PDB file of C-alpha atoms in Angstrom:
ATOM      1  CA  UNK X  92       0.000   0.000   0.000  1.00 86.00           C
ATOM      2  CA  UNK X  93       1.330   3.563  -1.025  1.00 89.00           C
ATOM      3  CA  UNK X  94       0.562   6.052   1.304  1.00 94.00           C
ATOM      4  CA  UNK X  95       0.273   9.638   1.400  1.00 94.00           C
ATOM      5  CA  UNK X  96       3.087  11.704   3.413  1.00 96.00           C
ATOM      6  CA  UNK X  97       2.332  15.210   4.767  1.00 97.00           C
ATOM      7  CA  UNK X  98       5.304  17.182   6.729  1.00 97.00           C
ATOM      8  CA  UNK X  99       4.029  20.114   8.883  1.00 97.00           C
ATOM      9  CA  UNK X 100       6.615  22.453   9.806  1.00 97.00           C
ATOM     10  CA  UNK X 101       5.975  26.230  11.693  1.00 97.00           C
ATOM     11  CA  UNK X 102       7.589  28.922   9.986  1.00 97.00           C
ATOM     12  CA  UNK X 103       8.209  32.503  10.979  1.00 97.00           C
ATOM     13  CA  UNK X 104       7.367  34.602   7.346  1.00 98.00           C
ATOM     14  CA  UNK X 105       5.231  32.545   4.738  1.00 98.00           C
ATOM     15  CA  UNK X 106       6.635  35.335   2.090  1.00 98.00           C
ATOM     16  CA  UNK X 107      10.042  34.408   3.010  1.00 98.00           C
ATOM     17  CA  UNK X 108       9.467  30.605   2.921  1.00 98.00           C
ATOM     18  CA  UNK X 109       8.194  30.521  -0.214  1.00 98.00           C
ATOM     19  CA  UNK X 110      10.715  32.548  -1.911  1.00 98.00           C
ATOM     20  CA  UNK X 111      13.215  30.652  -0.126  1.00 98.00           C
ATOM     21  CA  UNK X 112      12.190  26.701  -1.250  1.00 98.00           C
ATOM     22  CA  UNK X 113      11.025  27.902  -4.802  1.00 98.00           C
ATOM     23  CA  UNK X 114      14.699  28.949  -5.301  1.00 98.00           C
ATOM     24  CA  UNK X 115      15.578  25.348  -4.739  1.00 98.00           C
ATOM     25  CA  UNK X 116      13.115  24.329  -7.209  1.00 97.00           C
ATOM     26  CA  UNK X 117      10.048  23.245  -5.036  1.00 98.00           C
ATOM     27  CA  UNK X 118       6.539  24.016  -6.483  1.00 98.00           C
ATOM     28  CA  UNK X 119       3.188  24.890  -4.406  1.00 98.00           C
ATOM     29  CA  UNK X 120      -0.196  23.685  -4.480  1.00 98.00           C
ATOM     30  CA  UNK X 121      -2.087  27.079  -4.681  1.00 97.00           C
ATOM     31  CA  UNK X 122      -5.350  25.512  -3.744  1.00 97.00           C
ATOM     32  CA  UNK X 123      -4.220  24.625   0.290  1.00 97.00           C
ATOM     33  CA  UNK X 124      -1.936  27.775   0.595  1.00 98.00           C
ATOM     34  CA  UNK X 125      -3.026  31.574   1.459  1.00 98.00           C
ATOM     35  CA  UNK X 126      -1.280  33.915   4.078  1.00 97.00           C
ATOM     36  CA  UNK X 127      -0.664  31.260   6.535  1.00 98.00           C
ATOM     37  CA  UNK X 128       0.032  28.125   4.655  1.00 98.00           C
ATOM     38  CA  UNK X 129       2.920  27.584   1.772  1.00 98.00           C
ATOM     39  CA  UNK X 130       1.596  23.968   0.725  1.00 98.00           C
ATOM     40  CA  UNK X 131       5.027  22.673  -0.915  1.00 98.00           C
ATOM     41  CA  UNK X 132       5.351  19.799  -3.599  1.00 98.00           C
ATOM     42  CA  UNK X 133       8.020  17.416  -3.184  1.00 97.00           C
ATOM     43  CA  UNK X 134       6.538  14.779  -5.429  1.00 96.00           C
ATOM     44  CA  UNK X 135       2.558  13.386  -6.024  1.00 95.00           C
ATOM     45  CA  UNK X 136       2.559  11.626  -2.757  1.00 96.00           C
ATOM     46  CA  UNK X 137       4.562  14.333  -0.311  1.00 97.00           C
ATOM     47  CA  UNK X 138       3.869  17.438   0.721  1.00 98.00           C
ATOM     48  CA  UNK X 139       5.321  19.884   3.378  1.00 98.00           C
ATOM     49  CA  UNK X 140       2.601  22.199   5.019  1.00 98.00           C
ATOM     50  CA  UNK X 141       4.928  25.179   6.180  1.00 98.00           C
ATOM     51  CA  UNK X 142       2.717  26.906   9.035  1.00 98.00           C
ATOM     52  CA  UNK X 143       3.117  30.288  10.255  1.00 98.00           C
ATOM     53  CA  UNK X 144       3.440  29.746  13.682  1.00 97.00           C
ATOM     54  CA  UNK X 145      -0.241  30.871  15.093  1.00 97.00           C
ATOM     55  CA  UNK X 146      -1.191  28.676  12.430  1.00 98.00           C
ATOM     56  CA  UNK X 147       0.322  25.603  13.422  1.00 97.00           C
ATOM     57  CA  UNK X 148      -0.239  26.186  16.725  1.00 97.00           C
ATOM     58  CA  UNK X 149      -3.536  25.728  16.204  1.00 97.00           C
ATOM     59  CA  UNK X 150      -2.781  22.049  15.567  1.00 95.00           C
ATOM     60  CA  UNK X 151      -0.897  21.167  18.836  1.00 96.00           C
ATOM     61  CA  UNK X 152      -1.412  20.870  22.244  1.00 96.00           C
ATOM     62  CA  UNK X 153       2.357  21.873  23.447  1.00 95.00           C
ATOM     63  CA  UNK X 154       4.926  23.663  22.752  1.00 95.00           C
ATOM     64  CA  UNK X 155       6.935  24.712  18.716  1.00 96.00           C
ATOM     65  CA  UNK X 156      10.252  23.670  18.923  1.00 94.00           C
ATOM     66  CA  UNK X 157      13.159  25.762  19.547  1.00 95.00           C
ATOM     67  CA  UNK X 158      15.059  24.617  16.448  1.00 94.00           C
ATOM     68  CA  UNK X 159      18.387  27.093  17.699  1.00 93.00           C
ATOM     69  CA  UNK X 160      18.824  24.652  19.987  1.00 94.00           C
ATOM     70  CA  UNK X 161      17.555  21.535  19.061  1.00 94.00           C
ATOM     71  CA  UNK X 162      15.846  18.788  16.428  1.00 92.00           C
ATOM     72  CA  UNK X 163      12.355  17.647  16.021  1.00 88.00           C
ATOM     73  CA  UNK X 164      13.261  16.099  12.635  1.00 92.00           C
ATOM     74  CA  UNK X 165      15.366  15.297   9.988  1.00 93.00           C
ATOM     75  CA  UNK X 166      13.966  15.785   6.541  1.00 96.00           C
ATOM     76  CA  UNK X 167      16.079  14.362   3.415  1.00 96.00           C
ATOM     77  CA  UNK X 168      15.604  14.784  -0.125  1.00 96.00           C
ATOM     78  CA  UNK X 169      17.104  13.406  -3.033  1.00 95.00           C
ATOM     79  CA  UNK X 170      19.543  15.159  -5.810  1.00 96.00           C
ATOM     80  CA  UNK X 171      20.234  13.411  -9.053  1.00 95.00           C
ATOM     81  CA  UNK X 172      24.231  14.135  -8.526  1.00 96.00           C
ATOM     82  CA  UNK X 173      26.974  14.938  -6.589  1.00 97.00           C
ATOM     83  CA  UNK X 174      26.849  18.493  -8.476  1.00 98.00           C
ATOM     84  CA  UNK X 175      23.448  18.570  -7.483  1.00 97.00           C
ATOM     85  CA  UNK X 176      24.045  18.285  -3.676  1.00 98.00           C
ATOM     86  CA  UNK X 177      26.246  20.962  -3.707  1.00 98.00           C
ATOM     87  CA  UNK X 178      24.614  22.981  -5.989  1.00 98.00           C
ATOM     88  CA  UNK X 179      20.921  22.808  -3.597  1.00 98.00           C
ATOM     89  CA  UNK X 180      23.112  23.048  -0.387  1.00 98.00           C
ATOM     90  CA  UNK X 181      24.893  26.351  -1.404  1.00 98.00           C
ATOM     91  CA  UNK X 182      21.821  27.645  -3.136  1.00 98.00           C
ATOM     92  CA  UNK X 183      19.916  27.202   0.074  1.00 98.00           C
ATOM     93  CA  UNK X 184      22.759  28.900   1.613  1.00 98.00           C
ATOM     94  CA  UNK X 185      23.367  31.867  -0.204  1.00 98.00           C
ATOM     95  CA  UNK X 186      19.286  32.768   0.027  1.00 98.00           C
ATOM     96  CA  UNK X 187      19.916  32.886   3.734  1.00 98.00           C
ATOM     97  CA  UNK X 188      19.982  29.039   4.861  1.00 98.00           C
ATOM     98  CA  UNK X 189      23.122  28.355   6.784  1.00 98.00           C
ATOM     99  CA  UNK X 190      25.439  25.012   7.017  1.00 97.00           C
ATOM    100  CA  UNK X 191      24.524  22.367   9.011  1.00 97.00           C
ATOM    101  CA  UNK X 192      27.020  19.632  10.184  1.00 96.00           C
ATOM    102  CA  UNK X 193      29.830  18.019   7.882  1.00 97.00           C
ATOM    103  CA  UNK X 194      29.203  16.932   3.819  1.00 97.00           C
ATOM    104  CA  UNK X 195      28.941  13.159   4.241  1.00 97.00           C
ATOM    105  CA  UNK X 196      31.407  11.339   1.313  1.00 97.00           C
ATOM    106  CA  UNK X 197      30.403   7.617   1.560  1.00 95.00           C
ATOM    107  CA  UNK X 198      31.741   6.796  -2.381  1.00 92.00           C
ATOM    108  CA  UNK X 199      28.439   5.293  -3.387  1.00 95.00           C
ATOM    109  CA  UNK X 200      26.573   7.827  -1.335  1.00 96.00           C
ATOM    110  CA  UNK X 201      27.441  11.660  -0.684  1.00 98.00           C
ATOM    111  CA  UNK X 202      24.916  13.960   1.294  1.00 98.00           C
ATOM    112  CA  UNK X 203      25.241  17.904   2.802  1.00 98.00           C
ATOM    113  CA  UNK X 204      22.877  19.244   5.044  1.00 98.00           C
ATOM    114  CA  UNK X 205      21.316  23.421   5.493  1.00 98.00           C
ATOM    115  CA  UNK X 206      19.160  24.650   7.752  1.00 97.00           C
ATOM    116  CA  UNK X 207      16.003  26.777   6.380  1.00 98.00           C
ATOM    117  CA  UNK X 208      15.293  29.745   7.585  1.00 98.00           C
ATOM    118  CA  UNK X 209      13.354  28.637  10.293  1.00 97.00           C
ATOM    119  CA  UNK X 210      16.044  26.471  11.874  1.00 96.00           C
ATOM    120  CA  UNK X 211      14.470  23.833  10.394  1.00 97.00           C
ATOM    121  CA  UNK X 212      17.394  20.969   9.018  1.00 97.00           C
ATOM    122  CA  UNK X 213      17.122  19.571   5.529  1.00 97.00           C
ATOM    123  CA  UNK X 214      19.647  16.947   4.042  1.00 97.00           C
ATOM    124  CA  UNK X 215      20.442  16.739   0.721  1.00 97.00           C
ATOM    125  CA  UNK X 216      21.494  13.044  -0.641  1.00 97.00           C
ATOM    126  CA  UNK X 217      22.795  11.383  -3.732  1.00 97.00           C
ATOM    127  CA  UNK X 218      22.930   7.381  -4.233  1.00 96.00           C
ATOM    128  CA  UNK X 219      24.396   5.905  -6.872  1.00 92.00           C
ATOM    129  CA  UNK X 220      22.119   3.460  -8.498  1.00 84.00           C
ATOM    130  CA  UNK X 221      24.132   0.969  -8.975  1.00 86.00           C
ATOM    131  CA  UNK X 222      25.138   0.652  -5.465  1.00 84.00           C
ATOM    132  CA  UNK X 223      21.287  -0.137  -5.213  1.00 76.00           C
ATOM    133  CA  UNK X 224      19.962  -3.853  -4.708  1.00 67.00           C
TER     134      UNK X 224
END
């Protein structure tokens, strides 16, 4: 069974946020975002809800992670190269991301990580494919 994946994340500036992942080449579904929702693609089956914060609050029952100090997740997306990795990584960077931990150089695997604007930590992997199965 194939299921559906939604990611909700709370985000300081919806304007900002979208600017920010649409210069890394994410589209939005215009139908489930307005001023407090950026509904962003990552494929037919995953989507990331970015919240503003009063928004998402509105969803929980505790507390929004401080992500200056610490992790609620790690997300992880997929590049089709080496080049690729680096290229997302320092685009995310120079639209104000910053560097998060060391590039990981496995030979059949390489991966960099940023953090969003939010604090929020995304990982950018390559695989070969013929390391695969």
């Amino acid at each position: 069974m194939s299921r559906m994946l939604f990611v909700n994340l709370a985000v300081k500036n919806i304007e900002a946020t979208r600017k920010f992942f649409d210069g890394l080449g994410f589209g939005f579904n215009e139908t489930f975002s307005d001023e407090n929702t950026a509904s962003m693609l990552v494929n037919d089956m995953t989507t990331v809800m970015m919240l503003s914060e009063a928004k998402f609050k509105e969803f929980i029952a505790d507390d929004i992670c401080d992500t200056s100090t610490s992790r609620e997740a790690l997300l992880c997306f997929s590049a089709e190269s080496r080049e690729e990795v680096d290229s997302l990584v320092e685009t995310a960077i120079a639209a104000g991301g910053s560097a998060w931990m060391e590039p990981q150089d496995h030979g059949f695997m390489y991966g960099r990580a940023f953090r969003d604007l939010d604090g929020h930590v995304w990982e950018v992997m390559w695989m070969d494919p013929a390391a695969i199965g």
